[in-house]
Coordinates of C-alpha atoms in Angstrom, one line a residue:
M1 CA 129.0 88.5 75.3
R2 CA 130.9 91.1 73.2
R3 CA 134.0 92.6 74.6
V4 CA 134.6 96.4 74.9
V5 CA 138.2 97.9 74.7
V6 CA 139.2 101.6 74.8
T7 CA 140.9 102.8 71.5
G8 CA 141.0 106.5 72.1
V9 CA 141.3 109.0 75.2
G10 CA 141.1 112.6 75.4
M11 CA 141.6 115.1 78.6
V12 CA 141.3 118.7 79.4
S13 CA 142.1 119.3 83.2
P14 CA 143.9 121.4 85.6
L15 CA 147.1 119.7 84.7
G16 CA 146.6 120.8 81.0
S17 CA 145.3 119.7 77.8
G18 CA 146.1 116.4 76.5
V19 CA 146.4 112.9 78.1
E20 CA 150.1 112.2 77.9
G21 CA 151.0 115.8 79.4
N22 CA 148.5 115.4 82.1
W23 CA 149.9 111.8 82.8
T24 CA 153.5 113.2 83.0
R25 CA 152.6 115.7 85.5
L26 CA 150.3 113.7 87.5
L27 CA 153.4 111.2 87.9
N28 CA 155.9 114.3 88.5
S29 CA 153.6 114.7 91.6
E30 CA 152.5 118.5 90.3
S31 CA 149.3 120.1 91.3
G32 CA 147.0 122.1 89.1
I33 CA 144.9 123.5 92.1
R34 CA 145.8 127.3 92.5
A35 CA 144.2 130.5 93.7
I36 CA 141.2 131.8 91.8
D37 CA 141.9 135.1 89.9
Q38 CA 139.2 135.2 87.0
F39 CA 136.5 136.4 89.3
D40 CA 136.1 138.1 92.7
V41 CA 136.2 135.6 95.6
S42 CA 136.8 138.1 98.5
D43 CA 133.5 137.2 100.0
L44 CA 133.8 133.4 99.5
P45 CA 135.0 131.1 102.0
A46 CA 136.7 128.7 99.4
K47 CA 139.0 130.9 97.3
I48 CA 141.0 128.1 95.4
A49 CA 140.2 125.5 92.6
G50 CA 141.5 123.2 90.1
L51 CA 141.6 125.4 87.0
V52 CA 142.3 124.6 83.4
P53 CA 145.4 126.3 82.5
K54 CA 144.9 128.4 79.2
G55 CA 146.9 129.9 76.5
E56 CA 148.1 129.7 72.9
N57 CA 151.7 129.1 73.0
D58 CA 152.2 126.4 75.6
L59 CA 152.2 122.8 74.4
H60 CA 150.0 121.8 77.4
R61 CA 147.9 124.8 78.0
F62 CA 144.3 124.7 76.7
D63 CA 144.0 126.7 73.6
A64 CA 139.9 126.5 72.8
D65 CA 140.6 127.9 69.4
A66 CA 142.2 124.6 68.3
Y67 CA 139.0 122.9 69.0
V68 CA 135.9 125.2 68.6
P69 CA 135.9 128.5 66.5
A70 CA 135.2 131.6 68.7
K71 CA 132.0 132.4 66.8
D72 CA 130.7 129.0 67.9
R73 CA 132.0 129.1 71.6
R74 CA 129.6 132.4 72.0
R75 CA 126.9 129.9 71.8
M76 CA 128.2 127.2 74.4
D77 CA 128.8 127.2 78.2
E78 CA 132.5 126.3 78.8
F79 CA 131.7 122.7 79.8
I80 CA 130.7 122.2 76.3
V81 CA 134.1 123.6 75.0
Y82 CA 136.0 121.3 77.5
G83 CA 133.7 118.3 76.5
M84 CA 134.3 118.9 72.8
A85 CA 137.9 119.3 73.0
A86 CA 138.4 116.1 75.0
A87 CA 136.0 114.2 72.7
I88 CA 138.0 115.6 69.5
Q89 CA 141.3 114.5 71.1
A90 CA 140.0 111.1 71.8
V91 CA 138.4 110.7 68.4
E92 CA 141.6 111.7 66.8
D93 CA 143.6 109.4 68.9
S94 CA 141.2 106.4 68.0
G95 CA 141.5 106.9 64.4
W96 CA 138.0 106.0 64.0
K97 CA 136.4 108.1 61.1
P98 CA 133.5 106.1 59.7
D99 CA 132.8 107.2 56.1
D100 CA 129.5 105.5 55.4
D101 CA 126.1 105.5 56.8
E102 CA 126.3 102.0 58.1
D103 CA 129.5 102.9 60.3
R104 CA 128.0 106.2 61.5
E105 CA 124.9 104.6 62.5
R106 CA 126.9 102.2 64.7
T107 CA 128.8 105.0 66.5
G108 CA 127.2 106.7 69.3
V109 CA 128.0 109.4 71.9
I110 CA 127.2 109.4 75.6
I111 CA 129.0 112.6 77.3
G112 CA 127.3 114.0 80.4
S113 CA 128.0 116.5 83.2
G114 CA 127.0 116.7 86.8
I115 CA 126.0 120.3 86.6
G116 CA 126.0 121.7 83.2
G117 CA 125.7 125.2 82.0
L118 CA 125.7 126.8 85.6
S119 CA 127.9 129.8 85.0
N120 CA 126.0 130.4 81.6
I121 CA 122.7 130.2 83.7
A122 CA 123.9 132.6 86.2
G123 CA 124.9 135.1 83.6
A124 CA 121.6 134.7 81.7
E125 CA 119.8 135.6 84.9
D126 CA 121.7 138.7 85.3
T127 CA 121.1 139.7 81.8
L128 CA 117.3 139.3 82.0
V129 CA 117.1 141.0 85.3
A130 CA 119.2 143.9 83.9
G131 CA 117.7 144.3 80.3
G132 CA 114.6 142.2 80.1
P133 CA 113.9 139.0 78.0
R134 CA 114.7 140.8 74.5
K135 CA 118.2 140.9 75.8
L136 CA 118.5 137.2 76.2
S137 CA 120.4 135.2 73.7
P138 CA 118.2 132.7 71.5
F139 CA 121.2 130.3 72.2
F140 CA 120.8 130.6 76.0
I141 CA 119.0 127.1 76.5
P142 CA 121.2 125.1 73.9
S143 CA 124.2 126.6 75.3
S144 CA 123.5 125.3 78.6
L145 CA 121.9 122.0 78.3
I146 CA 124.0 118.8 79.6
N147 CA 123.2 116.7 76.5
L148 CA 124.6 119.2 74.0
V149 CA 128.4 118.0 74.2
S150 CA 126.8 114.9 72.7
G151 CA 124.8 116.8 70.4
H152 CA 127.4 118.9 69.0
L153 CA 129.9 116.0 68.7
S154 CA 127.6 113.9 66.9
I155 CA 127.0 116.8 64.3
K156 CA 130.7 117.4 63.9
Y157 CA 131.5 114.0 63.0
G158 CA 128.2 112.6 61.5
F159 CA 127.6 109.9 64.3
K160 CA 124.2 108.7 64.1
G161 CA 124.1 105.8 66.7
P162 CA 122.8 106.1 70.4
N163 CA 123.1 109.7 71.3
H164 CA 122.3 110.9 75.2
A165 CA 124.0 112.2 78.3
V166 CA 124.2 111.1 81.8
V167 CA 123.4 113.3 84.8
T168 CA 124.2 111.5 88.0
A169 CA 126.4 114.3 90.1
C170 CA 130.0 113.1 90.6
S171 CA 129.3 109.5 89.2
T172 CA 128.5 111.0 85.8
G173 CA 131.8 110.1 84.0
A174 CA 131.9 106.6 85.1
H175 CA 128.1 105.9 84.5
A176 CA 128.7 107.4 81.0
I177 CA 131.6 104.8 80.2
G178 CA 129.6 102.0 81.8
D179 CA 126.4 102.6 80.0
A180 CA 128.2 103.0 76.9
S181 CA 130.1 99.7 77.3
R182 CA 126.8 98.1 78.0
I183 CA 125.4 99.4 74.7
I184 CA 128.2 97.9 72.7
K185 CA 128.0 94.5 74.7
Y186 CA 124.1 94.4 73.9
G187 CA 124.9 95.1 70.2
D188 CA 123.1 98.3 69.9
A189 CA 126.7 100.1 68.5
D190 CA 130.2 99.0 67.7
V191 CA 131.8 102.2 68.9
M192 CA 130.8 104.8 71.5
I193 CA 132.3 107.9 72.7
A194 CA 131.7 108.5 76.2
G195 CA 132.9 110.6 79.3
G196 CA 131.9 113.9 81.2
A197 CA 132.6 117.6 81.2
E198 CA 132.3 120.2 83.9
A199 CA 132.9 123.9 84.1
A200 CA 131.2 124.9 87.4
V201 CA 133.9 126.9 89.1
C202 CA 132.1 130.2 89.1
R203 CA 130.7 132.5 92.1
L204 CA 127.4 130.6 92.1
G205 CA 129.0 127.0 92.1
L206 CA 131.5 128.1 94.8
A207 CA 128.9 129.7 97.1
G208 CA 126.7 126.8 96.6
F209 CA 129.2 124.1 97.7
A210 CA 130.4 126.3 100.5
S211 CA 127.0 126.8 101.7
A212 CA 126.7 123.0 102.0
R213 CA 130.2 123.3 103.9
A214 CA 131.6 120.8 101.3
L215 CA 134.8 122.7 100.3
S216 CA 138.1 123.1 101.7
T217 CA 138.7 126.5 103.2
G218 CA 141.7 126.1 105.3
F219 CA 144.4 126.3 102.5
N220 CA 143.6 129.4 100.7
D221 CA 147.2 130.7 101.2
T222 CA 148.7 127.5 100.0
P223 CA 146.3 126.1 97.2
S224 CA 148.4 123.0 96.2
R225 CA 147.8 121.7 99.7
G226 CA 144.2 122.0 99.9
S227 CA 143.4 118.4 98.1
R228 CA 144.7 115.8 100.9
P229 CA 142.5 112.7 100.8
W230 CA 143.1 110.6 104.0
D231 CA 145.2 113.3 105.5
K232 CA 144.3 114.2 109.0
D233 CA 144.2 117.9 108.1
R234 CA 141.7 117.4 105.2
D235 CA 138.7 119.9 105.5
G236 CA 136.6 119.2 102.4
F237 CA 137.1 118.7 98.6
V238 CA 138.6 121.4 96.1
M239 CA 136.5 122.2 93.0
G240 CA 137.9 121.4 89.6
E241 CA 137.0 121.8 86.0
G242 CA 137.8 120.0 82.6
A243 CA 136.5 116.9 80.7
G244 CA 137.5 113.4 80.1
V245 CA 136.4 111.3 77.1
L246 CA 136.9 107.7 75.9
V247 CA 136.3 106.0 72.7
L248 CA 135.0 102.5 73.5
E249 CA 134.9 99.8 70.9
E250 CA 133.8 96.2 70.3
Y251 CA 137.1 94.2 70.5
E252 CA 136.8 92.4 67.3
H253 CA 135.9 95.7 65.5
A254 CA 139.0 97.5 66.8
K255 CA 141.1 94.5 66.1
A256 CA 139.9 94.1 62.5
R257 CA 141.0 98.0 61.7
G258 CA 144.4 97.5 63.7
A259 CA 143.3 100.1 66.3
K260 CA 145.7 100.9 69.3
I261 CA 144.1 99.5 72.4
Y262 CA 144.6 101.2 75.9
G263 CA 142.8 98.5 77.9
E264 CA 139.5 96.6 78.3
V265 CA 136.4 97.6 80.2
L266 CA 135.8 94.2 82.1
G267 CA 133.1 95.3 84.4
Y268 CA 130.5 97.9 85.5
G269 CA 128.8 98.1 88.8
M270 CA 126.0 100.5 90.2
S271 CA 124.2 100.9 93.4
G272 CA 122.2 103.5 95.3
D273 CA 122.7 104.5 99.0
A274 CA 118.8 105.5 99.9
Y275 CA 120.4 107.3 102.8
H276 CA 121.1 111.0 102.4
I277 CA 121.2 113.7 99.6
T278 CA 124.8 114.6 100.2
A279 CA 126.5 112.1 102.6
P280 CA 127.3 108.4 102.2
A281 CA 126.1 106.1 104.5
E282 CA 128.5 105.5 107.5
D283 CA 129.0 101.9 106.8
G284 CA 130.0 102.5 103.0
N285 CA 127.5 99.9 102.0
G286 CA 126.5 101.7 98.6
G287 CA 130.3 101.9 97.5
F288 CA 130.9 98.5 98.6
R289 CA 128.0 97.1 96.7
A290 CA 129.0 99.2 93.5
M291 CA 132.5 97.7 93.8
R292 CA 131.2 94.1 94.3
N293 CA 128.7 94.3 91.4
A294 CA 131.4 95.5 89.1
L295 CA 133.6 92.4 89.9
R296 CA 130.9 90.3 89.8
D297 CA 130.0 91.7 86.1
A298 CA 133.6 91.1 85.4
K299 CA 133.6 87.5 86.7
L300 CA 136.6 88.4 89.0
D301 CA 137.7 87.6 92.4
V302 CA 138.7 90.5 94.6
T303 CA 142.2 89.0 94.5
A304 CA 142.6 90.0 90.8
V305 CA 142.5 93.6 91.6
D306 CA 145.8 95.4 91.8
Y307 CA 144.9 99.2 91.9
V308 CA 142.0 101.1 93.1
N309 CA 141.5 104.8 91.7
A310 CA 139.4 106.1 94.9
H311 CA 136.6 108.5 94.7
G312 CA 138.7 110.1 97.6
T313 CA 137.6 113.5 97.7
S314 CA 139.3 114.9 100.8
T315 CA 136.3 115.2 102.9
P316 CA 136.3 114.3 106.7
L317 CA 133.7 111.7 106.3
G318 CA 133.7 110.2 102.8
D319 CA 137.5 109.2 102.5
E320 CA 137.4 107.0 105.6
I321 CA 134.1 105.5 104.6
E322 CA 135.4 104.5 101.3
L323 CA 138.5 102.9 102.6
G324 CA 136.2 101.0 105.1
A325 CA 134.2 99.7 102.2
V326 CA 137.5 98.8 100.3
K327 CA 138.7 96.9 103.3
R328 CA 135.4 95.1 104.0
L329 CA 135.2 93.8 100.3
F330 CA 138.8 93.1 99.8
G331 CA 139.5 91.6 103.1
D332 CA 143.2 90.7 103.5
H333 CA 144.1 91.4 99.9
A334 CA 143.4 95.1 100.8
Y335 CA 146.8 95.1 102.1
K336 CA 148.3 93.9 98.8
L337 CA 146.8 96.4 96.4
S338 CA 147.5 100.0 96.0
M339 CA 144.9 102.8 96.3
S340 CA 145.3 106.6 95.4
S341 CA 143.1 109.5 94.8
T342 CA 144.2 111.7 91.7
K343 CA 141.8 114.2 93.0
S344 CA 144.6 115.3 95.1
A345 CA 146.3 116.9 92.1
I346 CA 143.4 118.2 90.1
G347 CA 140.7 118.7 92.6
H348 CA 137.2 117.3 92.2
L349 CA 136.0 117.7 88.6
L350 CA 132.4 116.6 89.6
G351 CA 130.7 115.2 86.5
A352 CA 134.0 114.9 84.6
A353 CA 135.7 113.1 87.5
G354 CA 135.0 109.3 86.7
A355 CA 135.8 109.8 83.1
V356 CA 139.2 111.4 83.8
E357 CA 140.0 109.0 86.7
A358 CA 139.3 106.1 84.3
I359 CA 141.8 107.5 81.7
Y360 CA 144.4 107.6 84.6
S361 CA 143.5 104.1 85.7
L362 CA 144.1 102.9 82.0
L363 CA 147.3 104.7 81.9
A364 CA 148.3 103.0 85.2
L365 CA 147.6 99.6 83.5
R366 CA 149.7 100.6 80.4
D367 CA 152.8 101.9 82.3
Q368 CA 152.4 99.6 85.3
V369 CA 152.7 102.4 87.7
A370 CA 150.3 103.6 90.7
P371 CA 149.8 107.6 90.3
P372 CA 150.4 109.3 93.7
T373 CA 148.1 110.6 96.6
L374 CA 149.5 114.3 97.0
N375 CA 149.6 115.9 100.5
L376 CA 149.1 112.7 102.5
D377 CA 151.4 113.8 105.3
N378 CA 149.7 112.4 108.3
P379 CA 147.2 109.7 107.5
S380 CA 144.1 109.3 109.7
D381 CA 143.9 106.6 112.1
G382 CA 143.1 103.3 110.2
C383 CA 144.5 104.4 106.9
D384 CA 147.1 101.6 106.7
I385 CA 146.9 100.1 103.5
D386 CA 149.0 101.4 100.6
L387 CA 147.7 104.7 99.7
V388 CA 150.6 105.6 97.3
A389 CA 151.6 108.8 99.4
H390 CA 153.5 111.6 97.5
K391 CA 155.2 109.8 94.7
P392 CA 153.9 107.1 92.1
K393 CA 154.7 103.5 92.8
E394 CA 155.7 101.0 90.1
R395 CA 154.1 97.8 90.8
R396 CA 152.4 95.1 88.5
I397 CA 149.0 96.1 87.7
D398 CA 146.6 93.9 85.7
V399 CA 143.3 94.9 86.9
A400 CA 142.2 98.2 88.3
V401 CA 139.0 99.6 89.9
S402 CA 137.8 103.1 89.5
N403 CA 135.1 104.3 91.9
S404 CA 132.8 107.5 91.6
F405 CA 130.2 108.2 94.1
G406 CA 127.9 111.2 94.0
F407 CA 125.1 113.4 95.7
G408 CA 121.9 111.6 96.0
G409 CA 123.6 108.4 97.0
T410 CA 124.5 107.5 93.4
N411 CA 127.5 105.1 93.1
A412 CA 129.5 103.7 90.0
S413 CA 132.6 101.5 89.9
L414 CA 134.7 100.2 86.7
V415 CA 136.7 97.5 86.5
L416 CA 139.5 98.0 83.7
G417 CA 141.9 95.3 82.6
R418 CA 145.3 95.8 80.5
A419 CA 145.0 95.6 76.6
P420 CA 144.2 92.1 75.3

């Protein structure tokens, strides 16, 4: 079977634009969660979010003009802009610029979103009600469709290989990476650009998740403390926005062109809960099977794993259920590995979360450091493994597992290894 490595990464998150700046801030235990000020939240119970910092004259702030011209952005929901920016970063980082049709036809794209153009859809409805159908933009539909990140990117670079998008709620980014890796393994492409993008922090998005009682509402006055996985005071997740994109490449192909390699996709596992539309099964069986399947795919024993980047959303039920699944799968080895939730610093990026967290996991492998779980002041009962509270931890990391679970009972786990 063909091996798959990562040769490029790109990221836009509440910690900024660009992978290395993101990583530095994460290891400095900084938070990208703040009070929402770009629209009225006075009547909403949740008033905080992980927001992408924007501006032109700061190295780490997101400058959309650097990636997508203003005239084109008027025809795109912001999730597409974030996805394009992260993808452009990743492609540039990889150095892969195919210049003939054979290579272009062997290069594909899978970039998904959990929700897609929610803000754009809400705005278009207002326009329709106020002005009638003639006031609606002819670009409304293509500006909102989830597969249009993949579409725009393929057009920009001429990538003519497999082109589609994953839509599996909060598992989207991980599923995109896993599916792309299998496309390469099965020989249908040599290079795949894969990841997820999300920009659902709007009144409709916040109100919807708040109605489901999923969001943190108790830390509106101290936003950076709102996302606190495994802490006794956690009261829901904090919405976030951004994108993460990786360039996956067949190993011999990457080696032949002298590409920089971040790490290897060793295994990919999926499962379904078949339990509830928003809650995981109390025994954590879905997450357990996703991790087990990923390790089986990698042909690795549980004792090979050194670090787990948890789904860890800061919800009262989900955090401990995932921890229970980890303990059940890893047994005594659970007390030898480190597990953290980087959502504590950036919030829950929904469809982008799995890709962003896979990148963080690759950097943990590269730099031999487990990133921290912020705000873990008072761990819940039973949280007795190393959850990397507050500060990063230097340690040996040869194999990492990255978990992503989503509404509808969809689960994905990736097993990542150090660069060959």
